[in-house]
Coordinates of C-alpha atoms in Angstrom, one line a residue:
Chain H
M406 CA 12.0 25.7 -19.5
A407 CA 10.2 22.5 -18.6
N408 CA 10.3 19.8 -16.0
V409 CA 12.5 21.5 -13.4
T410 CA 12.4 19.9 -10.0
S411 CA 11.5 22.3 -7.3
T412 CA 10.1 22.4 -3.8
A413 CA 9.2 25.2 -1.4
A414 CA 12.2 24.3 0.7
E415 CA 14.8 23.6 -2.0
P416 CA 15.9 25.6 -5.0
E417 CA 14.9 24.4 -8.5
R418 CA 17.1 21.8 -10.0
L419 CA 17.8 20.3 -13.5
Q420 CA 17.7 16.4 -13.7
L421 CA 18.3 14.0 -16.4
L422 CA 15.0 12.8 -17.9
R423 CA 13.4 9.5 -16.8
V424 CA 12.0 8.3 -20.1
L425 CA 13.6 5.0 -20.9
G426 CA 12.1 1.4 -20.6
P427 CA 13.7 -2.1 -20.7
A428 CA 13.9 -2.2 -24.5
H429 CA 16.0 1.0 -24.5
I430 CA 18.3 -0.7 -21.9
W431 CA 18.6 -3.8 -24.2
A432 CA 19.3 -1.5 -27.1
L433 CA 22.0 0.3 -25.3
G434 CA 23.8 -2.8 -24.1
V435 CA 23.4 -5.0 -27.2
G436 CA 24.0 -2.0 -29.4
I437 CA 27.4 -1.2 -28.0
V438 CA 28.4 -5.0 -28.1
L439 CA 26.9 -6.4 -31.3
V440 CA 29.6 -5.0 -33.5
G441 CA 31.9 -7.5 -31.8
E442 CA 30.0 -10.2 -33.7
Y443 CA 30.5 -8.5 -37.0
M444 CA 34.3 -8.1 -36.5
G445 CA 37.2 -8.7 -34.2
W446 CA 36.0 -11.9 -32.5
N447 CA 37.5 -14.0 -35.4
F448 CA 41.1 -13.1 -34.5
S449 CA 40.6 -15.6 -31.6
V450 CA 40.2 -18.3 -34.4
G451 CA 43.5 -17.0 -35.9
K452 CA 45.2 -17.3 -32.5
G453 CA 44.2 -20.8 -31.7
G454 CA 42.0 -22.4 -34.4
M455 CA 38.3 -23.2 -34.7
I456 CA 37.9 -25.1 -31.4
A457 CA 39.9 -22.4 -29.6
G458 CA 37.7 -19.8 -31.1
L459 CA 34.4 -21.7 -29.9
I460 CA 36.0 -22.2 -26.4
A461 CA 36.9 -18.4 -26.2
C462 CA 33.3 -17.6 -27.3
W463 CA 31.8 -19.7 -24.4
V464 CA 34.4 -18.9 -21.8
A465 CA 34.0 -15.2 -22.5
G466 CA 30.3 -15.7 -22.4
L467 CA 30.6 -17.1 -19.0
L468 CA 32.7 -14.2 -17.8
Y469 CA 30.1 -11.7 -19.1
T470 CA 27.3 -13.6 -17.7
C471 CA 28.9 -13.1 -14.3
V472 CA 29.4 -9.4 -15.2
A473 CA 25.8 -9.0 -16.1
M474 CA 24.5 -10.7 -12.9
I475 CA 26.7 -8.9 -10.6
D476 CA 25.9 -5.6 -12.4
S477 CA 22.3 -6.2 -12.3
E478 CA 22.1 -6.6 -8.6
V479 CA 24.3 -3.7 -7.7
T480 CA 22.9 -1.3 -10.2
S481 CA 19.3 -2.0 -9.3
T482 CA 20.1 -0.4 -6.0
V483 CA 22.6 2.3 -7.1
A484 CA 20.4 3.8 -9.8
A485 CA 22.6 6.8 -10.8
A486 CA 24.1 8.0 -13.9
G487 CA 27.8 6.9 -14.0
G488 CA 27.0 3.2 -13.4
Q489 CA 30.0 1.5 -12.0
Y490 CA 31.6 4.8 -11.1
A491 CA 28.6 5.6 -8.8
Q492 CA 28.8 2.0 -7.5
A493 CA 32.4 2.3 -6.6
K494 CA 31.8 5.7 -4.9
H495 CA 29.1 4.3 -2.7
I496 CA 30.7 0.9 -1.9
V497 CA 34.5 1.3 -2.1
G498 CA 35.6 4.9 -2.0
P499 CA 36.6 8.0 -3.9
L500 CA 39.9 6.8 -5.3
M501 CA 38.4 3.6 -6.7
A502 CA 35.5 5.7 -8.1
F503 CA 37.8 8.1 -9.8
N504 CA 39.7 5.2 -11.5
V505 CA 36.5 3.4 -12.4
G506 CA 35.2 6.6 -13.9
L507 CA 38.3 6.8 -16.0
F508 CA 38.1 3.2 -17.1
L509 CA 34.6 3.8 -18.3
V510 CA 35.4 7.0 -20.2
M511 CA 38.5 5.5 -21.9
A512 CA 36.8 2.1 -22.7
Y513 CA 33.8 3.8 -24.3
T514 CA 35.6 6.7 -26.0
M515 CA 38.2 4.3 -27.5
L516 CA 35.5 2.0 -28.7
E517 CA 33.7 4.8 -30.2
A518 CA 36.8 5.8 -32.1
A519 CA 37.3 2.2 -33.2
N520 CA 33.8 2.1 -34.6
A521 CA 34.2 5.4 -36.5
I522 CA 37.4 4.0 -38.0
T523 CA 35.5 0.9 -39.0
V524 CA 32.7 3.1 -40.7
G525 CA 35.5 4.6 -42.8
F526 CA 36.9 1.1 -43.7
L527 CA 33.5 -0.2 -44.7
L528 CA 32.9 2.6 -47.0
D529 CA 36.2 2.3 -48.5
T530 CA 35.5 -1.4 -49.1
V531 CA 32.2 -0.5 -50.9
A532 CA 33.8 2.2 -52.9
G533 CA 36.5 -0.2 -54.0
L534 CA 33.9 -2.8 -55.0
Q535 CA 32.3 0.0 -57.2
G536 CA 35.7 0.7 -58.8
H537 CA 36.5 3.9 -56.9
T538 CA 40.0 3.8 -55.4
G539 CA 41.6 6.2 -52.9
L540 CA 38.5 7.2 -50.9
N541 CA 39.3 9.7 -48.3
Q542 CA 37.9 8.1 -45.2
Q543 CA 38.4 11.0 -42.9
P544 CA 35.2 12.9 -43.6
F545 CA 33.1 9.8 -43.1
I546 CA 34.8 9.0 -39.8
I547 CA 34.2 12.6 -38.6
L548 CA 30.6 12.6 -39.8
A549 CA 29.9 9.4 -37.9
I550 CA 31.1 10.9 -34.7
M551 CA 29.6 14.4 -35.2
F552 CA 26.1 13.0 -36.2
L553 CA 25.9 10.7 -33.3
A554 CA 27.2 13.3 -30.9
W555 CA 24.5 15.7 -32.2
L556 CA 21.9 12.9 -31.7
N557 CA 23.0 12.3 -28.2
Y558 CA 23.0 16.1 -27.5
R559 CA 19.5 16.4 -28.7
G560 CA 17.9 13.8 -26.2
V561 CA 18.3 10.3 -24.8
L562 CA 15.0 9.0 -25.9
A563 CA 15.5 9.6 -29.6
T564 CA 19.0 8.4 -29.3
L565 CA 18.2 5.0 -27.8
T566 CA 15.1 4.6 -29.9
F567 CA 17.4 5.0 -32.9
N568 CA 19.7 2.5 -31.4
L569 CA 16.9 0.0 -30.8
V570 CA 15.8 0.0 -34.4
I571 CA 19.4 -0.4 -35.9
T572 CA 20.5 -2.9 -33.3
A573 CA 17.3 -5.0 -33.9
I574 CA 18.2 -4.9 -37.7
A575 CA 21.6 -5.9 -37.2
F576 CA 20.6 -8.8 -34.9
L577 CA 18.0 -10.0 -37.2
A578 CA 20.6 -10.0 -40.1
I579 CA 22.7 -12.7 -38.2
I580 CA 19.6 -14.8 -37.6
T581 CA 18.6 -14.5 -41.2
L582 CA 22.1 -15.6 -42.4
F583 CA 22.1 -18.5 -39.9
I584 CA 18.7 -19.7 -41.0
S585 CA 19.4 -19.2 -44.7
V586 CA 22.6 -21.2 -44.5
Q587 CA 20.8 -23.9 -42.6
F588 CA 18.2 -24.2 -45.3
G589 CA 20.6 -24.3 -48.2
A590 CA 20.8 -20.8 -49.4
S591 CA 24.5 -21.0 -49.6
N592 CA 26.5 -22.2 -52.7
V593 CA 29.2 -23.5 -50.4
P594 CA 28.2 -26.1 -47.8
L595 CA 29.2 -25.7 -44.2
D596 CA 32.4 -27.5 -43.5
F597 CA 33.7 -28.2 -40.0
S598 CA 36.2 -30.9 -41.0
A599 CA 39.1 -28.8 -39.5
I600 CA 37.8 -29.5 -36.0
T601 CA 39.0 -33.1 -36.5
S602 CA 41.9 -32.6 -39.0
D603 CA 43.4 -29.5 -37.3
P604 CA 41.8 -29.2 -33.8
L605 CA 44.5 -27.1 -31.9
P606 CA 47.1 -25.8 -34.4
Y607 CA 48.9 -23.9 -31.6
G608 CA 48.2 -26.3 -28.7
W609 CA 46.7 -25.3 -25.5
V610 CA 48.4 -21.9 -25.4
G611 CA 46.4 -21.0 -28.4
I612 CA 43.2 -21.4 -26.4
V613 CA 44.5 -18.9 -23.8
A614 CA 45.7 -16.4 -26.4
S615 CA 42.3 -16.6 -28.3
L616 CA 40.5 -15.4 -25.0
H617 CA 41.7 -11.9 -25.7
F618 CA 39.7 -11.6 -28.8
G619 CA 36.8 -13.8 -27.3
L620 CA 36.0 -10.8 -25.2
W621 CA 34.9 -8.9 -28.4
Y622 CA 31.8 -10.9 -28.6
Y623 CA 30.4 -9.2 -25.4
L624 CA 32.6 -6.3 -24.5
G625 CA 30.4 -3.3 -23.2
I626 CA 27.2 -5.1 -22.0
E627 CA 27.9 -3.6 -18.7
G628 CA 27.2 -0.3 -20.2
T629 CA 23.5 -0.7 -19.6
C630 CA 23.8 0.7 -16.1
Q631 CA 25.0 4.1 -17.4
A632 CA 21.4 4.8 -18.2
A633 CA 20.3 4.2 -14.6
E634 CA 19.2 7.8 -14.0
E635 CA 17.2 7.9 -17.1
V636 CA 15.0 4.8 -16.9
R637 CA 11.5 5.0 -15.5
S638 CA 11.9 2.1 -13.2
P639 CA 15.6 1.3 -12.6
A640 CA 15.0 -1.6 -10.2
R641 CA 13.1 -3.4 -12.9
S642 CA 14.3 -2.1 -16.3
L643 CA 18.1 -2.5 -15.6
P644 CA 18.1 -6.2 -14.6
Y645 CA 15.6 -7.0 -17.4
G646 CA 17.5 -5.1 -20.1
T647 CA 20.9 -6.4 -19.0
M648 CA 19.9 -10.0 -18.7
A649 CA 18.1 -10.0 -22.0
G650 CA 21.0 -8.4 -23.6
I651 CA 23.5 -11.1 -22.4
M652 CA 21.1 -13.8 -23.6
T653 CA 20.8 -12.1 -26.9
L654 CA 24.6 -11.9 -27.2
L655 CA 25.1 -15.5 -26.3
I656 CA 22.8 -16.6 -29.0
A657 CA 24.3 -14.2 -31.5
A658 CA 27.9 -15.2 -30.7
T659 CA 27.3 -18.9 -31.0
M660 CA 25.4 -18.4 -34.3
T661 CA 28.2 -16.2 -35.7
W662 CA 30.8 -18.6 -34.8
Y663 CA 28.9 -21.5 -36.4
V664 CA 28.2 -19.8 -39.7
C665 CA 31.5 -18.1 -40.1
S666 CA 33.5 -21.2 -39.1
G667 CA 31.5 -23.5 -41.3
L668 CA 31.8 -21.3 -44.5
I669 CA 35.3 -19.7 -44.2
P670 CA 38.4 -21.9 -43.7
W671 CA 39.9 -21.0 -40.3
E672 CA 43.2 -19.7 -41.7
Y673 CA 41.3 -17.0 -43.7
L674 CA 38.7 -16.5 -40.9
G675 CA 41.4 -15.6 -38.4
Q676 CA 42.4 -12.7 -40.5
A677 CA 39.2 -11.4 -42.0
G678 CA 38.2 -7.7 -41.4
T679 CA 34.4 -8.3 -41.6
P680 CA 33.7 -12.0 -41.0
L681 CA 30.0 -12.0 -41.2
F682 CA 30.0 -9.9 -44.3
D683 CA 32.6 -12.1 -45.8
A684 CA 30.6 -15.3 -44.9
A685 CA 27.5 -13.7 -46.7
R686 CA 29.8 -13.1 -49.8
V687 CA 30.8 -16.8 -49.8
T688 CA 27.2 -17.8 -49.9
G689 CA 26.9 -16.2 -53.2
S690 CA 23.6 -14.6 -52.4
T691 CA 23.5 -10.9 -53.3
S692 CA 20.6 -10.2 -51.0
L693 CA 22.4 -11.8 -48.1
M694 CA 25.5 -9.9 -49.0
I695 CA 23.6 -6.5 -48.9
L696 CA 21.8 -7.5 -45.6
L697 CA 25.0 -8.3 -43.9
F698 CA 26.7 -5.1 -45.2
V699 CA 23.7 -3.1 -43.7
G700 CA 24.0 -5.1 -40.5
T701 CA 27.7 -4.4 -40.2
T702 CA 27.2 -0.7 -40.7
F703 CA 24.3 -0.5 -38.3
A704 CA 26.1 -2.5 -35.7
T705 CA 28.9 -0.2 -36.0
L706 CA 26.9 2.9 -35.7
A707 CA 24.9 1.5 -32.8
S708 CA 28.0 0.7 -30.9
A709 CA 29.5 4.2 -31.4
N710 CA 26.1 5.7 -30.5
G711 CA 25.9 3.8 -27.2
C712 CA 29.5 4.7 -26.4
I713 CA 28.9 8.4 -26.7
N714 CA 25.8 7.9 -24.4
D715 CA 27.9 6.0 -21.8
A716 CA 31.1 7.9 -21.9
S717 CA 29.2 11.3 -21.5
R718 CA 27.2 10.0 -18.5
A719 CA 30.4 8.7 -16.7
W720 CA 32.2 12.1 -17.5
F721 CA 29.1 14.1 -16.3
S722 CA 28.8 12.1 -13.0
M723 CA 32.5 12.8 -12.2
G724 CA 31.9 16.5 -12.9
R725 CA 28.8 16.7 -10.8
D726 CA 30.7 15.2 -7.8
R727 CA 33.5 17.6 -8.4
Y728 CA 35.9 14.7 -9.2
L729 CA 36.4 16.8 -12.4
P730 CA 35.7 20.4 -12.9
S731 CA 32.0 21.0 -12.0
W732 CA 31.5 22.7 -15.5
F733 CA 31.0 19.2 -16.8
G734 CA 28.2 18.5 -14.5
A735 CA 25.7 20.6 -16.4
V736 CA 22.3 19.4 -17.6
H737 CA 20.8 21.0 -20.8
P738 CA 17.6 22.8 -19.7
V739 CA 15.6 21.7 -22.7
Y740 CA 17.0 18.4 -23.9
R741 CA 18.0 17.2 -20.4
T742 CA 21.3 15.7 -21.5
P743 CA 24.9 16.2 -20.1
Y744 CA 25.5 18.5 -23.1
R745 CA 28.9 19.8 -22.1
S746 CA 30.4 16.3 -21.4
I747 CA 29.0 15.2 -24.9
V748 CA 30.6 18.1 -26.7
F749 CA 33.9 17.8 -24.7
L750 CA 34.4 14.3 -25.5
V751 CA 33.9 14.8 -29.3
P752 CA 37.5 16.0 -30.1
I753 CA 39.0 13.3 -27.9
A754 CA 37.2 10.7 -29.9
L755 CA 38.3 12.4 -33.2
I756 CA 41.9 12.5 -32.2
F757 CA 42.0 8.8 -31.5
A758 CA 39.8 8.0 -34.6
L759 CA 42.0 10.0 -36.9
G760 CA 45.4 9.5 -35.4
A761 CA 45.7 6.2 -33.8
P762 CA 45.8 2.6 -35.3
L763 CA 42.6 0.5 -34.9
D764 CA 44.4 -2.4 -33.0
Q765 CA 45.9 0.0 -30.4
V766 CA 42.6 1.9 -29.9
V767 CA 40.8 -1.5 -29.4
T768 CA 43.4 -2.8 -27.1
F769 CA 43.2 0.3 -24.9
S770 CA 39.5 -0.1 -24.8
I771 CA 39.6 -3.9 -23.9
L772 CA 42.2 -3.2 -21.1
S773 CA 40.1 -0.4 -19.5
G774 CA 37.1 -2.7 -19.7
L775 CA 39.0 -5.6 -18.0
L776 CA 40.2 -3.3 -15.2
G777 CA 36.5 -2.4 -14.7
Y778 CA 35.5 -6.1 -14.5
T779 CA 38.2 -6.8 -11.9
F780 CA 36.8 -3.9 -9.9
M781 CA 33.4 -5.6 -9.9
T782 CA 34.6 -8.7 -8.2
F783 CA 35.7 -7.1 -5.0
N784 CA 32.9 -4.4 -5.2
M785 CA 30.3 -7.2 -5.2
V786 CA 31.9 -8.9 -2.1
M787 CA 32.1 -5.5 -0.2
F788 CA 28.4 -4.8 -1.2
R789 CA 27.1 -8.0 0.1
N790 CA 29.2 -7.7 3.2
K791 CA 28.4 -4.0 4.0
W792 CA 24.7 -4.2 3.1
P793 CA 23.5 -7.9 3.3
L794 CA 20.3 -9.0 1.5
D795 CA 18.0 -8.1 4.4
T796 CA 19.1 -4.4 4.7
I797 CA 18.6 -3.0 1.2
K798 CA 15.7 -3.8 -1.3
R799 CA 17.3 -5.1 -4.5
G800 CA 15.5 -5.2 -7.9
Y801 CA 17.5 -8.3 -8.7
V802 CA 19.5 -10.8 -6.5
H803 CA 22.0 -12.9 -8.4
P804 CA 22.3 -16.5 -7.4
F805 CA 25.2 -18.6 -6.1
H806 CA 27.1 -15.6 -4.5
P807 CA 30.1 -15.7 -4.3
L808 CA 30.6 -18.3 -7.1
P809 CA 30.1 -15.7 -10.0
T810 CA 32.5 -13.3 -8.3
I811 CA 35.2 -16.0 -8.0
V812 CA 34.6 -17.2 -11.6
L813 CA 34.9 -13.6 -12.9
L814 CA 38.1 -12.9 -11.0
I815 CA 39.7 -16.1 -12.4
L816 CA 38.6 -15.2 -15.9
C817 CA 39.8 -11.8 -15.7
S818 CA 43.2 -13.0 -14.6
T819 CA 43.4 -15.4 -17.4
A820 CA 42.3 -12.6 -19.9
Y821 CA 45.1 -10.3 -18.5
F822 CA 47.5 -13.0 -19.2
A823 CA 46.2 -13.5 -22.6
V824 CA 46.4 -9.8 -23.4
F825 CA 49.9 -9.7 -22.0
L826 CA 51.0 -12.3 -24.5
G827 CA 50.1 -9.9 -27.3
Y828 CA 50.2 -6.5 -26.0
G829 CA 52.5 -6.5 -22.9
T830 CA 53.9 -3.0 -23.6
Q831 CA 50.4 -1.5 -23.8
L832 CA 49.3 -3.1 -20.6
S833 CA 52.2 -1.8 -18.8
A834 CA 51.8 1.8 -20.3
M835 CA 48.2 1.8 -19.4
M836 CA 48.8 0.8 -15.8
C837 CA 51.3 3.6 -15.4
F838 CA 48.7 6.1 -16.9
Y839 CA 46.1 5.1 -14.3
I840 CA 48.7 5.3 -11.5
V841 CA 49.7 8.8 -12.4
A842 CA 46.0 9.7 -12.9
S843 CA 45.3 8.4 -9.4
L844 CA 48.2 10.3 -7.9
W845 CA 46.9 13.5 -9.4
F846 CA 43.4 12.9 -8.0
H847 CA 44.7 12.2 -4.6
F848 CA 47.1 15.0 -4.2
R849 CA 45.5 17.6 -6.3
R850 CA 41.9 17.1 -7.0
Y851 CA 40.3 15.5 -4.1
Q852 CA 40.4 18.8 -2.1
F853 CA 37.6 20.2 -4.5
V854 CA 35.3 17.2 -3.9
R855 CA 32.2 17.9 -1.9
R856 CA 32.6 14.9 0.5
G857 CA 29.3 14.9 2.1
D858 CA 27.2 15.8 -1.0
Q859 CA 28.4 12.8 -3.1
F860 CA 26.7 10.1 -1.1
T861 CA 23.1 10.5 -2.0
M862 CA 21.6 7.0 -1.7
P863 CA 19.0 6.7 1.0
W864 CA 20.7 3.5 2.3
P865 CA 21.0 2.4 5.9
K866 CA 24.4 2.6 7.6
P867 CA 26.7 -0.3 6.4
V868 CA 27.2 -3.2 8.7
G869 CA 30.1 -2.6 11.1
Y870 CA 30.0 1.3 10.7
Chain V
M1043 CA 34.7 13.5 -60.0
D1044 CA 32.4 10.6 -59.3
T1045 CA 29.7 10.0 -56.8
W1046 CA 32.2 9.1 -54.1
N1047 CA 33.9 12.5 -54.4
Y1048 CA 30.6 14.3 -54.0
L1049 CA 29.9 12.1 -51.0
E1050 CA 33.1 13.1 -49.4
Y1051 CA 32.3 16.8 -49.8
A1052 CA 28.8 16.2 -48.5
A1053 CA 30.3 14.4 -45.5
W1054 CA 32.6 17.3 -44.6
A1055 CA 29.7 19.8 -45.0
L1056 CA 27.4 17.6 -42.7
S1057 CA 30.1 17.2 -40.1
A1058 CA 30.6 20.9 -40.0
L1059 CA 26.9 21.5 -39.7
F1060 CA 26.5 19.1 -36.8
G1061 CA 29.4 20.6 -35.0
V1062 CA 28.2 24.2 -35.5
L1063 CA 24.7 23.3 -34.4
M1064 CA 26.0 21.8 -31.1
L1065 CA 28.4 24.7 -30.4
I1066 CA 25.9 27.4 -31.2
D1067 CA 23.4 25.8 -28.9
L1068 CA 26.0 25.2 -26.1
V1069 CA 27.0 28.9 -26.3
R1070 CA 23.2 30.0 -26.3
I1071 CA 22.4 27.9 -23.3
D1072 CA 25.5 28.9 -21.4
T1073 CA 24.8 32.6 -22.0
T1074 CA 21.0 32.4 -21.4
Y1075 CA 20.8 30.3 -18.2
D1076 CA 22.5 30.7 -14.8
N1077 CA 25.4 28.3 -14.4
E1078 CA 24.2 27.4 -10.9
L1079 CA 20.9 26.1 -12.4
L1080 CA 22.8 24.3 -15.2
I1081 CA 25.0 22.4 -12.7
S1082 CA 22.2 21.8 -10.1
S1083 CA 21.6 18.2 -10.8
R1084 CA 22.0 15.9 -7.8
E1085 CA 22.5 12.2 -8.0
G1086 CA 19.7 10.0 -6.8
E1087 CA 17.3 13.0 -6.1
I1088 CA 14.4 11.4 -7.9
E1089 CA 15.3 7.9 -6.5
A1090 CA 15.2 9.3 -2.9
T1091 CA 11.6 10.3 -3.3
A1092 CA 10.5 7.1 -5.2
E1093 CA 12.1 4.4 -3.2
R1094 CA 13.2 4.1 0.4
H1095 CA 15.0 0.7 0.2
E1096 CA 12.9 -0.7 2.9
I1097 CA 12.3 -4.3 3.2

């Protein structure tokens, strides 16, 4: 056994390994999200037309810039696995922390399942192009989840280095497509005439409705802080990685909208399964087609990989604090990963990947994410009130407080309304689920929590206490 | 039987392999090490020694 923390006064302890740098944080955040550029975002164009798609792209970008700034400040001080769960525990309280932990696990596990479904769909498409019909997608869906879970089980450094490589390739594929089209590599010229001829086909409500799918461009960037306990310098690496990540995504999102909207008529784009891949097919270039197929596959795998990493850290943290059975709070003595949590979440991801429709899985993920963003707004206000700037050293201080918080709350409210327009039943059902889970935690589980042990940050007392 | 059929079988086999590898290792670790050591991780322990959050 190696690297066990031990002192003369205290028994030896196993900890997660601090081996990651800012590039791994970037790979974790962008890796989870970039699949949203390759698919899903384009339904926003279907909901409201080309202009609505662009507005959704930038409004959601503003929402997530607020998320990234707020997250960077708080997580540079709460450098613990579990990310927003640990933030909620220290700043708000146990019941909020339990709910935030569930939001995280559900959001990432559902997204992982959605990515696995997409891998199966992609291979089915390729098999179909080669003349093979009736491909059984199940073994490929299962293989994607099992391989990535195994990789996560074996160590965080290899996992996120793998994510760094495939995410970088997927991002470069988007840039290559953009530059190629700009320099005339496409057989079909860019055409934006629909902006003037059919600007808002469903009126202003189309813009609001499109916001639901605009979230796809950036959904999951907040996952960077799950690695807080495994980075060498959390106060520096987490803000760097997160802010670089959101900048990357803003560039990639705008390029994606530009290329796809220019090459594919909005009526078709709004229903496409793989818009960037389809745009590459429209260009008539075989090499671009292959590149974007590789990009789509890599983006999907990177997302599932990051989701396994994040969901297992959140589950592990809750187990470690006895919010869940302590069995889940175990660290592998050799690989230094939360190995029991990783293995436990595999069958849950498989059940959703093999048994639930893609749109339901994705909606569940988006709603859980939205609940998490809403929590961030009052978490930030409470953090600044309880521990003002002159009481705790921060790795990053976000500007214009409380403006980003207010903007985030307004945009979250708008996004709830947008989701309600299309998935009101799911929204209500999910709220019921979290209420029941909260009741279980309050009346049954909280008695097992070690109340003193869970607050470990060496912070001063909050103002007013 | 074409290449895709063989790939399906290969995917099943690899999925089982990765699953078995994880389960065997999990059982081996759980039976080799004391559970108190395995769940001994504490949040923020390294952070507490590295930074004191003093201005």
